[in-house]
Short mmCIF file of C-alpha atoms in Angstrom, two decimals:
data_model
loop_
_atom_site.label_atom_id
_atom_site.label_comp_id
_atom_site.label_asym_id
_atom_site.label_seq_id
_atom_site.Cartn_x
_atom_site.Cartn_y
_atom_site.Cartn_z
CA MET A 1 -10.71 14.01 3.73
CA HIS A 2 -7.97 12.95 5.85
CA VAL A 3 -4.36 13.45 4.73
CA ASP A 4 -1.41 12.10 6.55
CA GLY A 5 1.51 14.53 6.31
CA VAL A 6 4.53 15.93 7.97
CA GLY A 7 6.37 19.19 7.40
CA VAL A 8 9.88 18.90 8.52
CA ASP A 9 11.09 22.32 9.53
CA PRO A 10 13.74 23.30 12.10
CA PHE A 11 12.12 26.87 12.26
CA ALA A 12 8.54 25.50 12.98
CA ASP A 13 7.87 28.29 15.43
CA ASP A 14 8.13 30.86 12.67
CA PRO A 15 4.84 30.67 10.53
CA LEU A 16 6.53 32.51 7.85
CA CYS A 17 9.18 29.89 7.16
CA ASP A 18 8.57 27.26 4.52
CA PRO A 19 9.42 23.71 5.30
CA LEU A 20 12.58 21.98 4.04
CA ALA A 21 10.70 18.85 3.27
CA VAL A 22 7.09 17.70 2.99
CA LEU A 23 6.10 14.03 3.14
CA PHE A 24 2.47 13.25 2.43
CA GLY A 25 0.38 10.22 1.95
CA TYR A 26 -3.23 9.19 1.16
CA ALA A 27 -5.09 5.86 0.87
CA CYS A 28 -5.97 5.76 -2.81
CA HIS A 29 -4.82 4.01 -6.00
CA ALA A 30 -2.99 6.16 -8.60
CA THR A 31 -5.49 4.87 -11.24
CA THR A 32 -7.00 8.08 -12.67
CA LEU A 33 -5.33 6.98 -15.96
CA LEU A 34 -5.32 3.68 -17.68
CA VAL A 35 -1.85 1.74 -18.10
CA ASP A 36 -1.55 3.08 -21.63
CA ARG A 37 0.86 5.78 -20.82
CA TYR A 38 3.74 6.63 -18.36
CA SER A 39 2.47 8.96 -15.62
CA GLY A 40 2.84 9.71 -11.90
CA ASP A 41 -1.07 10.05 -11.98
CA TRP A 42 -2.44 12.30 -9.29
CA PRO A 43 0.43 11.74 -6.73
CA GLY A 44 2.83 12.89 -9.43
CA TYR A 45 0.96 16.09 -10.10
CA ALA A 46 0.33 16.63 -6.42
CA VAL A 47 4.09 16.40 -5.87
CA GLU A 48 4.66 18.86 -8.85
CA TYR A 49 2.36 21.40 -7.52
CA LEU A 50 3.67 21.20 -3.99
CA ARG A 51 7.23 21.76 -5.31
CA GLU A 52 5.93 24.84 -7.03
CA ARG A 53 4.51 25.97 -3.79
CA TYR A 54 7.69 25.27 -1.78
CA PRO A 55 10.59 25.83 -4.18
CA GLY A 56 13.68 24.20 -2.81
CA ALA A 57 11.88 21.71 -0.56
CA THR A 58 12.12 17.95 -0.96
CA VAL A 59 8.61 16.63 -1.58
CA ALA A 60 7.74 13.06 -1.57
CA TYR A 61 4.63 10.89 -1.59
CA LEU A 62 4.16 7.70 0.62
CA PRO A 63 1.20 5.60 -0.57
CA GLY A 64 -1.46 4.74 1.99
CA CYS A 65 -3.57 1.38 2.36
CA GLY A 66 -5.45 2.22 -0.94
CA GLY A 67 -5.51 -1.31 -2.42
CA ASP A 68 -9.26 -1.14 -2.64
CA GLN A 69 -9.77 2.61 -3.14
CA ASN A 70 -9.73 4.36 -6.57
CA PRO A 71 -9.98 7.99 -7.49
CA TYR A 72 -13.23 9.25 -9.07
CA PRO A 73 -13.98 10.50 -11.57
CA ARG A 74 -11.21 9.17 -13.58
CA ARG A 75 -9.72 8.24 -17.16
CA SER A 76 -8.48 11.52 -18.46
CA LEU A 77 -5.34 13.55 -18.00
CA GLU A 78 -7.18 16.60 -16.79
CA LEU A 79 -8.81 14.63 -14.03
CA ALA A 80 -5.37 13.37 -12.79
CA LYS A 81 -4.26 16.98 -12.66
CA GLN A 82 -7.48 17.94 -10.88
CA HIS A 83 -6.90 15.26 -8.30
CA GLY A 84 -3.35 16.25 -7.81
CA ARG A 85 -4.30 19.79 -7.40
CA THR A 86 -6.97 18.79 -4.71
CA MET A 87 -4.33 16.79 -2.78
CA ALA A 88 -1.69 19.54 -3.04
CA ASN A 89 -4.29 22.01 -1.64
CA ALA A 90 -5.09 19.66 1.32
CA VAL A 91 -1.36 19.19 2.07
CA THR A 92 -0.56 22.85 1.90
CA ALA A 93 -3.49 23.52 4.39
CA ALA A 94 -1.93 20.90 6.76
CA VAL A 95 1.64 22.27 6.35
CA GLU A 96 0.58 25.93 6.95
CA ALA A 97 -1.68 25.18 9.91
CA ALA A 98 -0.35 25.08 13.35
CA ARG A 99 2.59 22.53 13.40
CA ARG A 100 3.27 19.82 15.88
CA PRO A 101 6.86 18.95 16.58
CA VAL A 102 8.04 15.40 15.75
CA ARG A 103 10.86 14.47 18.20
CA GLY A 104 12.74 11.40 19.27
CA PRO A 105 14.06 9.06 20.30
CA LEU A 106 13.96 7.32 17.04
CA ARG A 107 13.29 3.66 17.06
CA LEU A 108 13.01 1.26 14.04
CA VAL A 109 11.99 -2.34 13.77
CA TYR A 110 11.61 -4.67 10.75
CA GLU A 111 10.14 -8.25 10.65
CA GLU A 112 8.88 -10.72 8.06
CA PRO A 113 5.97 -12.70 9.46
CA THR A 114 4.78 -15.55 7.35
CA LEU A 115 1.50 -15.26 5.33
CA ARG A 116 -0.19 -18.36 3.83
CA PHE A 117 -1.87 -18.86 0.44
CA ASP A 118 -4.88 -21.15 -0.24
CA GLY A 119 -3.60 -24.24 -2.21
CA PRO A 120 -1.45 -25.47 -3.78
CA PRO A 121 -3.56 -26.55 -6.79
CA THR A 122 -3.68 -30.10 -7.71
CA ASP A 123 -2.43 -31.53 -10.99
CA ASP A 124 -5.96 -31.65 -12.19
CA GLU A 125 -6.43 -27.96 -11.26
CA LEU A 126 -3.25 -26.90 -12.92
CA ALA A 127 -4.28 -28.74 -16.09
CA ARG A 128 -7.56 -26.97 -16.10
CA MET A 129 -5.68 -23.67 -15.67
CA ARG A 130 -3.34 -24.24 -18.43
CA ASP A 131 -6.18 -25.24 -20.86
CA SER A 132 -8.28 -22.17 -19.92
CA ASP A 133 -9.47 -19.72 -22.61
CA ASP A 134 -8.33 -16.85 -20.40
CA PRO A 135 -4.80 -16.23 -21.36
CA PHE A 136 -3.92 -14.92 -17.93
CA TRP A 137 -5.29 -18.14 -16.20
CA SER A 138 -3.49 -20.25 -18.68
CA ARG A 139 -0.19 -18.50 -18.08
CA HIS A 140 -0.76 -18.50 -14.27
CA GLY A 141 -1.16 -22.46 -14.53
CA GLU A 142 2.08 -22.62 -16.61
CA LEU A 143 4.08 -20.72 -14.01
CA LEU A 144 2.85 -22.88 -11.16
CA ALA A 145 3.65 -25.99 -13.17
CA GLU A 146 7.07 -24.83 -13.91
CA GLU A 147 7.60 -24.10 -10.25
CA ARG A 148 6.54 -27.57 -9.17
CA GLU A 149 8.70 -29.18 -11.93
CA ARG A 150 11.65 -27.04 -10.83
CA THR A 151 11.50 -27.28 -7.09
CA GLY A 152 9.24 -30.25 -6.44
CA ASP A 153 6.57 -28.13 -4.84
CA ILE A 154 4.55 -24.95 -5.07
CA ARG A 155 5.14 -22.51 -2.17
CA THR A 156 2.13 -21.74 -0.04
CA GLU A 157 3.87 -19.27 2.34
CA TYR A 158 5.44 -15.81 1.95
CA PRO A 159 7.68 -13.81 4.29
CA TYR A 160 5.73 -10.56 4.47
CA PRO A 161 7.79 -7.34 5.04
CA MET A 162 6.49 -5.19 7.94
CA GLN A 163 8.33 -2.12 9.33
CA ALA A 164 7.61 0.37 12.05
CA VAL A 165 9.36 3.60 12.82
CA GLY A 166 8.66 5.59 16.15
CA PHE A 167 9.46 9.18 16.86
CA GLY A 168 8.96 9.09 20.54
CA THR A 169 5.24 9.44 21.40
CA ASP A 170 4.92 12.22 18.78
CA LEU A 171 4.39 9.91 15.71
CA THR A 172 4.40 6.28 14.83
CA MET A 173 4.70 5.08 11.22
CA LEU A 174 3.81 1.60 9.98
CA ALA A 175 4.78 0.36 6.55
CA LEU A 176 3.00 -2.61 5.01
CA ALA A 177 4.22 -4.45 1.93
CA GLY A 178 1.85 -5.03 -1.02
CA GLU A 179 -1.39 -3.48 -1.90
CA ALA A 180 -3.00 -3.46 1.47
CA VAL A 181 -6.62 -2.47 1.65
CA VAL A 182 -7.92 0.50 3.57
CA ASP A 183 -9.42 -1.65 6.45
CA TYR A 184 -5.84 -2.16 7.86
CA ALA A 185 -5.44 1.57 8.47
CA LEU A 186 -8.77 2.01 9.99
CA LEU A 187 -8.54 -0.91 12.21
CA LEU A 188 -5.06 -0.09 13.52
CA LYS A 189 -6.11 3.69 14.13
CA ASP A 190 -9.04 2.57 16.09
CA ARG A 191 -6.75 0.43 18.28
CA PHE A 192 -4.06 2.94 19.04
CA ASP A 193 -4.15 6.39 20.64
CA GLY A 194 -1.78 9.04 19.30
CA PRO A 195 -0.65 9.91 15.76
CA LEU A 196 -0.24 6.67 13.65
CA TRP A 197 0.48 6.76 9.92
CA VAL A 198 -0.08 3.50 8.12
CA ALA A 199 1.52 3.16 4.78
CA ALA A 200 1.49 0.32 2.23
CA TYR A 201 3.27 -0.60 -1.01
CA ALA A 202 6.42 -0.56 1.09
CA ASN A 203 9.59 -2.78 0.77
CA ASP A 204 7.96 -5.24 -1.59
CA GLY A 205 5.35 -5.21 -4.30
CA PHE A 206 3.90 -8.60 -3.36
CA THR A 207 0.16 -8.73 -4.13
CA TYR A 208 -3.12 -7.49 -2.77
CA VAL A 209 -3.29 -7.85 0.92
CA PRO A 210 -7.17 -8.10 1.82
CA THR A 211 -8.84 -8.36 5.17
CA ALA A 212 -11.37 -11.15 5.95
CA ARG A 213 -14.21 -8.73 4.88
CA VAL A 214 -12.66 -8.23 1.45
CA LEU A 215 -11.97 -11.89 0.96
CA SER A 216 -15.46 -12.72 1.81
CA GLN A 217 -16.72 -10.26 -0.93
CA GLY A 218 -14.57 -11.81 -3.52
CA GLY A 219 -13.86 -9.74 -6.73
CA TYR A 220 -10.58 -8.60 -7.84
CA GLU A 221 -8.94 -7.61 -4.56
CA GLY A 222 -10.48 -10.71 -2.89
CA GLY A 223 -8.85 -13.17 -5.18
CA GLU A 224 -9.38 -12.56 -8.90
CA VAL A 225 -5.98 -10.82 -8.96
CA THR A 226 -4.35 -14.26 -8.45
CA LYS A 227 -4.21 -14.90 -12.16
CA PHE A 228 -1.91 -12.09 -12.62
CA ARG A 229 0.56 -13.18 -10.06
CA ARG A 230 3.01 -16.12 -9.42
CA TYR A 231 1.37 -17.22 -6.24
CA PRO A 232 -0.74 -20.41 -6.03
CA GLY A 233 -3.88 -18.91 -4.90
CA ARG A 234 -5.37 -16.06 -2.92
CA LEU A 235 -4.14 -15.42 0.63
CA ASP A 236 -6.06 -17.59 3.15
CA PRO A 237 -8.49 -16.10 5.72
CA SER A 238 -5.84 -15.99 8.43
CA VAL A 239 -4.22 -12.99 6.68
CA GLU A 240 -5.98 -10.35 8.52
CA ALA A 241 -5.30 -11.92 12.01
CA ARG A 242 -1.62 -12.21 11.09
CA VAL A 243 -0.98 -8.84 9.77
CA LEU A 244 -2.89 -7.02 12.58
CA ARG A 245 -1.09 -9.19 15.42
CA ASN A 246 2.34 -8.50 13.96
CA ALA A 247 1.45 -4.76 13.24
CA GLU A 248 0.36 -4.22 16.88
CA ALA A 249 3.57 -5.89 18.26
CA LEU A 250 5.71 -3.69 16.10
CA ILE A 251 3.87 -0.55 17.03
CA GLU A 252 4.25 -1.31 20.59
CA ARG A 253 7.98 -1.73 20.27
CA VAL A 254 8.80 1.56 18.78
CA ARG A 255 6.54 3.73 21.18
#
């Protein structure tokens, strides 16, 4: 298991000193539990256990590209606690191993490249959606019809937030909006040398952000999620190239 994590500690040369802050991330949905209760799921328990281990430290979780990754086994509170404990143990091992410094200069960039959706649906397609026996497709059709009536059109483009932070050559962090699938982290880490931390769910909830592979497979992440969103259709096959091209440019700018 690979865990991204940084222990921020001005006394890093002293192995007996506990960190002042711990930031950790992992590419996995927080879906051990169903949506029938309020819970931080496994990340929440991991944070709780790490706060117990490092009292006084600020502990935070930064989600990775886990749009198509779920924890297993799942569907019980005890399993959420178990996964949280497993993660906390992995983070503790990383924090208490030999630490590498994270220095400057600090560089930050933010851009919103355009992603495109399939569509928009025709009037006949909207009518079929609204008449669907599936209440989610029916509601989706109603929302799109209301948008067309209100604005005269249905948007097929979206400004996609992307952000990069560079700590000299010691660490580069890339933040993608929406529920990006794990392919993005793997592809980018293959293309760049040096420590690269790819996060998702950043700056905007948006929707699932699939790669061409995930789109070709269909399923929930590959397009079925559309009926739960306000967008006209799934993201078109150019999404992977657009995200990777802009991600690479941002990473280069902060290194």
